[in-house]
């Protein structure tokens, strides 16, 4: 393997660009409004498209009459997506769309489409199985060991009921695209988490070769797992463009449709019983849960010797579910950690100690890590002095502390990068990836600059197009692990070529050269050196252009890794006369590998916790079962946390040599997992009684305090 | 939003002439924080929008010995920070300052606060002010988390006004100008619980403009306490405004009005009666809070609001007598 260049990361101490808290490169263009998101685009001759959505939660379309709309002023195309016979499964289902010269003209025309429905019975609420007759599917029962005997002979059995509802993604930029279908070519500007395979997903639906679909996206206003494909609206926009003679068409969902149809996170409800000993040892687990999807319990501590696990699914007439920042983990963490906290309270033991015993049932590789993190989190929050047994507080406003734990993968995805070095010294790095707002642009540039021994400003980066070397979807916190390795490899490969070109002038062998601070020099003889520009002049004619890849079937030990744990602690105050919950402090101890940029890593954790606090305290959909209507498909009563609602967040990034040597691991999702668990447990600790249902609203808190929960 | 004619009158008379004797024809635009949303949702589809922001006489706050005159175009932020309001009319300044989001406080006007439409989600989803289906309101068996805990229908929405309770507690009036000239209406009579879908929740006629608010002097102590879940944009869950005339250490007279708990601001007469002749302390404030919600009739999902209203009364009373 002598010919294989050494791609391994520079040592922690020697890094110049990596490991530094560099501000995100696109911060200024984003904060000044100069960054153009897809929904900002307005190419020449663009048409505006507007959807007609089903007002019914469940119905059969019996007729769609578009004749008036077609004659409406400014209309260039009408496309029916749900013809007569279609069974509509939720409010907001797309029926037809109109493209017109102005937004107003499109709206007027959409209002002239007449749709007839045969209304069918609906179920829009998922929290009461007794009202879901005919809508449930039993998932069977999983039995491990002897749960019956264990519960019968247990020293202690704790029991609780818990619920966490559907949450919407609430991307600031709704779902949509601008698309132009001209002849046999399609130009698409989608808002997507997957620039590379967007075209291959659309291709079979519109029967255009994927090679003829050009995809470009510079900036995306949020995805959170809900923007992986072209979706129905991608195809609809394409068809409208084709019908309109190839004019570009912009089709973005309105805010209400965005909440109704563009994704939600499944709920989880149910009862959990834990059997154990008074010393905190857990001996048995029993859960009986339901959701609109699967919920494999228990979370993390899945090696409990005796278990009975039952889970049913229920189908309701609300929009389809989609991946939401660490899919299902927030729900699973909430159910599991709530049950653990209730067990700890039952035996009057410090939950830190109970969790430390419980994580003995976690996958072996992470048992010690969780124990370390629990101690670390306890130390950072002064848990020993600050935590008080459940309900021991008095007064109107009571303080409580609560725990939550998380697990995630974060392995890198397949990625290809091209690094080009020109004779004038300029450097171009190209990857068909996307920056979801996480700082991917900055990270790639840091890795390239580090690898080439150049300042950040010397590296030009191009991402966001399927003409570029293919990358993959930004999902599962996989981007950073993929793009850092492909960028490192392509840059090291390109540098090797530059060394070959420059070596004769330095009277050295290429293998003896190194690139440091904008110079190419002989290792160990810093005097034998030339500037980067002088070295690049030796390239000509032509240029150096080298590829580098990461393929997840060929692991890159030391370069990237997967599998992280985390512990979080919420410190809250609960006003027992209003049920208002305020976050005093929120502390996150996050396992991570090599940190390319501590500022951006912390920023990911802040963002995840802010999103989590919002779900823990505010976010809730309200459906009226009588009419099937989603009543708060807006950002007024679908409440989102604002800056004043967040409290103080403390992040502990675990930067240690033993973590660094694992390589790069994704961080977008793991810190978003444990928040409902930690806050729910903190509220319970404060007021002495379990508030079973997330979010922790005045209504839910007071209903629990005043005994209105059945 | 539907296309509309946009009118820019310079005087109240001119503005009134541009309005219509029937609802639905013309709408008055001041701060626009509610009207624009209503128009975007097609809840209001006026043929004409009458912008009153250029009418100079609708601006400004004036204080006299007799009371406070507040022009309809005064913004919530101006009122919240007005030195004239802050001392003697503390409850009013607090109510204005409690309105969430700096954007709404800076754009929203006091006239608009009184005239805004209810936030009821059945109404905002186009199901009507009373949310009737087959002759029956959808609300009692529906999603009523944020709805009324007082009154017996058919209106179950809650009055959205933040200033209403404080103004009623202070015995304020509003001046309404129509084609036949001005009239003064006590704020307590300005809010009405509609009995049918054709009625409005305020006494303003479609061809009238609310021009000013007149607040008499008199109360020696006042306060408003609002329970709102979020710091960021959010609507209150319940509020209470109190205005007291203290005789030494005891209450000479008291006015207590609850907000966001009924189709109109809700006058808590039983609580007022209980306080006369008594000192304001924790026990009496608690008792007044209890009395204020004595006849509450919560719906299936909003019993918690009874506790919030009770707490708001207690805390407003204690705030009113707290030494600054």
PDB file of C-alpha atoms in Angstrom, chain A residues 187-342:
ATOM      1  CA  UNK A 187     -34.129  22.833 -15.239  1.00  0.00           C
ATOM      2  CA  UNK A 188     -35.057  22.576 -11.602  1.00  0.00           C
ATOM      3  CA  UNK A 189     -34.347  24.832  -8.632  1.00  0.00           C
ATOM      4  CA  UNK A 190     -35.832  22.889  -5.734  1.00  0.00           C
ATOM      5  CA  UNK A 191     -35.650  23.488  -1.995  1.00  0.00           C
ATOM      6  CA  UNK A 192     -34.110  20.120  -1.181  1.00  0.00           C
ATOM      7  CA  UNK A 193     -31.869  18.143   1.138  1.00  0.00           C
ATOM      8  CA  UNK A 194     -30.689  16.039  -1.790  1.00  0.00           C
ATOM      9  CA  UNK A 195     -29.354  17.873  -4.828  1.00  0.00           C
ATOM     10  CA  UNK A 196     -27.628  14.795  -6.233  1.00  0.00           C
ATOM     11  CA  UNK A 197     -30.509  12.317  -6.452  1.00  0.00           C
ATOM     12  CA  UNK A 198     -33.425  14.754  -6.804  1.00  0.00           C
ATOM     13  CA  UNK A 199     -33.309  14.359 -10.589  1.00  0.00           C
ATOM     14  CA  UNK A 200     -33.160  10.575 -10.489  1.00  0.00           C
ATOM     15  CA  UNK A 201     -36.256  10.565  -8.287  1.00  0.00           C
ATOM     16  CA  UNK A 202     -38.210  12.855 -10.623  1.00  0.00           C
ATOM     17  CA  UNK A 203     -37.034  11.237 -13.846  1.00  0.00           C
ATOM     18  CA  UNK A 204     -39.318   8.145 -13.942  1.00  0.00           C
ATOM     19  CA  UNK A 205     -42.400  10.204 -13.008  1.00  0.00           C
ATOM     20  CA  UNK A 206     -42.079  12.619 -15.920  1.00  0.00           C
ATOM     21  CA  UNK A 207     -40.223  10.252 -18.258  1.00  0.00           C
ATOM     22  CA  UNK A 208     -37.309  12.551 -18.872  1.00  0.00           C
ATOM     23  CA  UNK A 209     -33.797  11.091 -18.723  1.00  0.00           C
ATOM     24  CA  UNK A 210     -32.107  11.971 -15.465  1.00  0.00           C
ATOM     25  CA  UNK A 211     -29.143  13.278 -17.461  1.00  0.00           C
ATOM     26  CA  UNK A 212     -31.453  15.905 -18.930  1.00  0.00           C
ATOM     27  CA  UNK A 213     -32.648  17.172 -15.554  1.00  0.00           C
ATOM     28  CA  UNK A 214     -30.402  19.921 -14.232  1.00  0.00           C
ATOM     29  CA  UNK A 215     -30.781  20.635 -10.541  1.00  0.00           C
ATOM     30  CA  UNK A 216     -29.422  23.670  -8.730  1.00  0.00           C
ATOM     31  CA  UNK A 217     -29.895  25.007  -5.230  1.00  0.00           C
ATOM     32  CA  UNK A 218     -27.793  27.551  -3.393  1.00  0.00           C
ATOM     33  CA  UNK A 219     -29.615  28.005  -0.092  1.00  0.00           C
ATOM     34  CA  UNK A 220     -32.378  26.125   1.687  1.00  0.00           C
ATOM     35  CA  UNK A 221     -34.575  27.563   4.427  1.00  0.00           C
ATOM     36  CA  UNK A 222     -34.822  24.456   6.574  1.00  0.00           C
ATOM     37  CA  UNK A 223     -35.539  20.803   5.856  1.00  0.00           C
ATOM     38  CA  UNK A 224     -35.200  18.845   9.120  1.00  0.00           C
ATOM     39  CA  UNK A 225     -35.780  15.574   7.258  1.00  0.00           C
ATOM     40  CA  UNK A 226     -38.834  16.644   5.280  1.00  0.00           C
ATOM     41  CA  UNK A 227     -37.240  17.649   1.960  1.00  0.00           C
ATOM     42  CA  UNK A 228     -35.601  14.596   0.443  1.00  0.00           C
ATOM     43  CA  UNK A 229     -37.491  14.286  -2.822  1.00  0.00           C
ATOM     44  CA  UNK A 230     -39.233  16.187  -5.610  1.00  0.00           C
ATOM     45  CA  UNK A 231     -42.595  15.300  -4.048  1.00  0.00           C
ATOM     46  CA  UNK A 232     -45.898  15.725  -5.841  1.00  0.00           C
ATOM     47  CA  UNK A 233     -45.323  19.453  -6.213  1.00  0.00           C
ATOM     48  CA  UNK A 234     -42.045  18.942  -8.057  1.00  0.00           C
ATOM     49  CA  UNK A 235     -43.812  16.889 -10.674  1.00  0.00           C
ATOM     50  CA  UNK A 236     -46.780  19.258 -10.785  1.00  0.00           C
ATOM     51  CA  UNK A 237     -44.554  22.291 -11.356  1.00  0.00           C
ATOM     52  CA  UNK A 238     -42.769  20.420 -14.155  1.00  0.00           C
ATOM     53  CA  UNK A 239     -46.029  19.486 -15.866  1.00  0.00           C
ATOM     54  CA  UNK A 240     -47.370  23.023 -15.585  1.00  0.00           C
ATOM     55  CA  UNK A 241     -44.160  24.338 -17.151  1.00  0.00           C
ATOM     56  CA  UNK A 242     -44.418  21.893 -20.010  1.00  0.00           C
ATOM     57  CA  UNK A 243     -48.070  22.796 -20.612  1.00  0.00           C
ATOM     58  CA  UNK A 244     -47.154  26.485 -20.503  1.00  0.00           C
ATOM     59  CA  UNK A 245     -44.716  26.076 -23.366  1.00  0.00           C
ATOM     60  CA  UNK A 246     -41.601  25.802 -21.259  1.00  0.00           C
ATOM     61  CA  UNK A 247     -41.909  28.922 -19.104  1.00  0.00           C
ATOM     62  CA  UNK A 248     -40.454  28.502 -15.622  1.00  0.00           C
ATOM     63  CA  UNK A 249     -43.061  27.807 -12.950  1.00  0.00           C
ATOM     64  CA  UNK A 250     -42.738  28.528  -9.253  1.00  0.00           C
ATOM     65  CA  UNK A 251     -44.793  26.259  -7.022  1.00  0.00           C
ATOM     66  CA  UNK A 252     -44.378  26.683  -3.274  1.00  0.00           C
ATOM     67  CA  UNK A 253     -46.804  25.494  -0.627  1.00  0.00           C
ATOM     68  CA  UNK A 254     -48.697  28.079   1.387  1.00  0.00           C
ATOM     69  CA  UNK A 255     -48.061  27.994   5.122  1.00  0.00           C
ATOM     70  CA  UNK A 256     -51.298  26.126   5.909  1.00  0.00           C
ATOM     71  CA  UNK A 257     -50.615  23.481   3.273  1.00  0.00           C
ATOM     72  CA  UNK A 258     -47.043  23.262   4.510  1.00  0.00           C
ATOM     73  CA  UNK A 259     -48.319  22.229   7.950  1.00  0.00           C
ATOM     74  CA  UNK A 260     -51.064  19.997   6.550  1.00  0.00           C
ATOM     75  CA  UNK A 261     -49.226  17.956   3.941  1.00  0.00           C
ATOM     76  CA  UNK A 262     -45.476  18.543   3.953  1.00  0.00           C
ATOM     77  CA  UNK A 263     -44.620  16.384   6.859  1.00  0.00           C
ATOM     78  CA  UNK A 264     -45.170  15.555  10.445  1.00  0.00           C
ATOM     79  CA  UNK A 265     -43.390  13.508  13.033  1.00  0.00           C
ATOM     80  CA  UNK A 266     -45.351  10.478  14.327  1.00  0.00           C
ATOM     81  CA  UNK A 267     -46.747  10.614  17.861  1.00  0.00           C
ATOM     82  CA  UNK A 268     -46.272   8.031  20.612  1.00  0.00           C
ATOM     83  CA  UNK A 269     -48.628   7.159  23.427  1.00  0.00           C
ATOM     84  CA  UNK A 270     -48.879   4.400  25.958  1.00  0.00           C
ATOM     85  CA  UNK A 271     -48.294   2.802  29.317  1.00  0.00           C
ATOM     86  CA  UNK A 272     -44.974   1.599  30.631  1.00  0.00           C
ATOM     87  CA  UNK A 273     -44.276  -0.500  33.713  1.00  0.00           C
ATOM     88  CA  UNK A 274     -40.847  -1.104  35.170  1.00  0.00           C
ATOM     89  CA  UNK A 275     -40.026  -3.869  37.644  1.00  0.00           C
ATOM     90  CA  UNK A 276     -36.938  -3.560  39.766  1.00  0.00           C
ATOM     91  CA  UNK A 277     -35.142  -3.670  43.055  1.00  0.00           C
ATOM     92  CA  UNK A 278     -34.944  -1.009  45.710  1.00  0.00           C
ATOM     93  CA  UNK A 279     -31.241  -0.573  44.920  1.00  0.00           C
ATOM     94  CA  UNK A 280     -32.166   0.768  41.476  1.00  0.00           C
ATOM     95  CA  UNK A 281     -31.602  -2.394  39.462  1.00  0.00           C
ATOM     96  CA  UNK A 282     -34.177  -2.829  36.742  1.00  0.00           C
ATOM     97  CA  UNK A 283     -35.384  -6.390  36.224  1.00  0.00           C
ATOM     98  CA  UNK A 284     -38.339  -6.064  33.890  1.00  0.00           C
ATOM     99  CA  UNK A 285     -39.982  -3.824  31.298  1.00  0.00           C
ATOM    100  CA  UNK A 286     -43.514  -3.841  30.000  1.00  0.00           C
ATOM    101  CA  UNK A 287     -44.820  -1.373  27.434  1.00  0.00           C
ATOM    102  CA  UNK A 288     -48.123  -1.096  25.628  1.00  0.00           C
ATOM    103  CA  UNK A 289     -47.944   1.735  23.128  1.00  0.00           C
ATOM    104  CA  UNK A 290     -49.377   3.066  19.911  1.00  0.00           C
ATOM    105  CA  UNK A 291     -48.467   5.532  17.208  1.00  0.00           C
ATOM    106  CA  UNK A 292     -49.052   6.219  13.534  1.00  0.00           C
ATOM    107  CA  UNK A 293     -45.684   4.513  12.969  1.00  0.00           C
ATOM    108  CA  UNK A 294     -43.347   2.048  14.617  1.00  0.00           C
ATOM    109  CA  UNK A 295     -41.778   2.822  17.986  1.00  0.00           C
ATOM    110  CA  UNK A 296     -39.215   0.210  19.043  1.00  0.00           C
ATOM    111  CA  UNK A 297     -39.032   0.408  22.843  1.00  0.00           C
ATOM    112  CA  UNK A 298     -37.220   0.498  25.152  1.00  0.00           C
ATOM    113  CA  UNK A 299     -34.816   3.136  23.907  1.00  0.00           C
ATOM    114  CA  UNK A 300     -31.076   2.523  24.410  1.00  0.00           C
ATOM    115  CA  UNK A 301     -31.581   0.161  27.390  1.00  0.00           C
ATOM    116  CA  UNK A 302     -32.807  -2.620  25.141  1.00  0.00           C
ATOM    117  CA  UNK A 303     -30.914  -5.441  26.890  1.00  0.00           C
ATOM    118  CA  UNK A 304     -33.276  -5.652  29.906  1.00  0.00           C
ATOM    119  CA  UNK A 305     -33.540  -9.397  30.615  1.00  0.00           C
ATOM    120  CA  UNK A 306     -37.336  -9.625  30.955  1.00  0.00           C
ATOM    121  CA  UNK A 307     -39.627  -7.660  28.672  1.00  0.00           C
ATOM    122  CA  UNK A 308     -43.091  -7.662  27.185  1.00  0.00           C
ATOM    123  CA  UNK A 309     -43.425  -5.104  24.398  1.00  0.00           C
ATOM    124  CA  UNK A 310     -46.642  -4.429  22.554  1.00  0.00           C
ATOM    125  CA  UNK A 311     -47.132  -1.720  19.950  1.00  0.00           C
ATOM    126  CA  UNK A 312     -50.111  -0.931  17.730  1.00  0.00           C
ATOM    127  CA  UNK A 313     -50.372   1.478  14.849  1.00  0.00           C
ATOM    128  CA  UNK A 314     -53.310   3.707  14.094  1.00  0.00           C
ATOM    129  CA  UNK A 315     -54.087   5.350  10.780  1.00  0.00           C
ATOM    130  CA  UNK A 316     -55.596   8.816  10.805  1.00  0.00           C
ATOM    131  CA  UNK A 317     -56.637  11.328   8.181  1.00  0.00           C
ATOM    132  CA  UNK A 318     -53.855  13.832   8.589  1.00  0.00           C
ATOM    133  CA  UNK A 319     -50.877  14.483   6.354  1.00  0.00           C
ATOM    134  CA  UNK A 320     -48.185  11.872   5.771  1.00  0.00           C
ATOM    135  CA  UNK A 321     -45.394  11.519   8.301  1.00  0.00           C
ATOM    136  CA  UNK A 322     -41.807  12.291   7.381  1.00  0.00           C
ATOM    137  CA  UNK A 323     -38.423  11.990   8.984  1.00  0.00           C
ATOM    138  CA  UNK A 324     -37.990  14.661  11.667  1.00  0.00           C
ATOM    139  CA  UNK A 325     -34.513  15.444  13.004  1.00  0.00           C
ATOM    140  CA  UNK A 326     -33.500  12.050  14.486  1.00  0.00           C
ATOM    141  CA  UNK A 327     -36.674  10.211  13.434  1.00  0.00           C
ATOM    142  CA  UNK A 328     -38.577   8.600  16.333  1.00  0.00           C
ATOM    143  CA  UNK A 329     -35.723   9.107  18.772  1.00  0.00           C
ATOM    144  CA  UNK A 330     -37.281  12.069  20.551  1.00  0.00           C
ATOM    145  CA  UNK A 331     -40.477  10.077  21.121  1.00  0.00           C
ATOM    146  CA  UNK A 332     -38.609   6.968  22.267  1.00  0.00           C
ATOM    147  CA  UNK A 333     -36.348   8.945  24.543  1.00  0.00           C
ATOM    148  CA  UNK A 334     -39.363  10.697  26.060  1.00  0.00           C
ATOM    149  CA  UNK A 335     -41.216   7.457  26.815  1.00  0.00           C
ATOM    150  CA  UNK A 336     -38.186   5.587  28.122  1.00  0.00           C
ATOM    151  CA  UNK A 337     -36.621   8.358  30.214  1.00  0.00           C
ATOM    152  CA  UNK A 338     -39.999   9.314  31.715  1.00  0.00           C
ATOM    153  CA  UNK A 339     -40.535   5.718  32.819  1.00  0.00           C
ATOM    154  CA  UNK A 340     -37.006   5.568  34.265  1.00  0.00           C
ATOM    155  CA  UNK A 341     -37.553   8.800  36.208  1.00  0.00           C
ATOM    156  CA  UNK A 342     -40.857   7.460  37.560  1.00  0.00           C
TER     157      UNK A 342
END
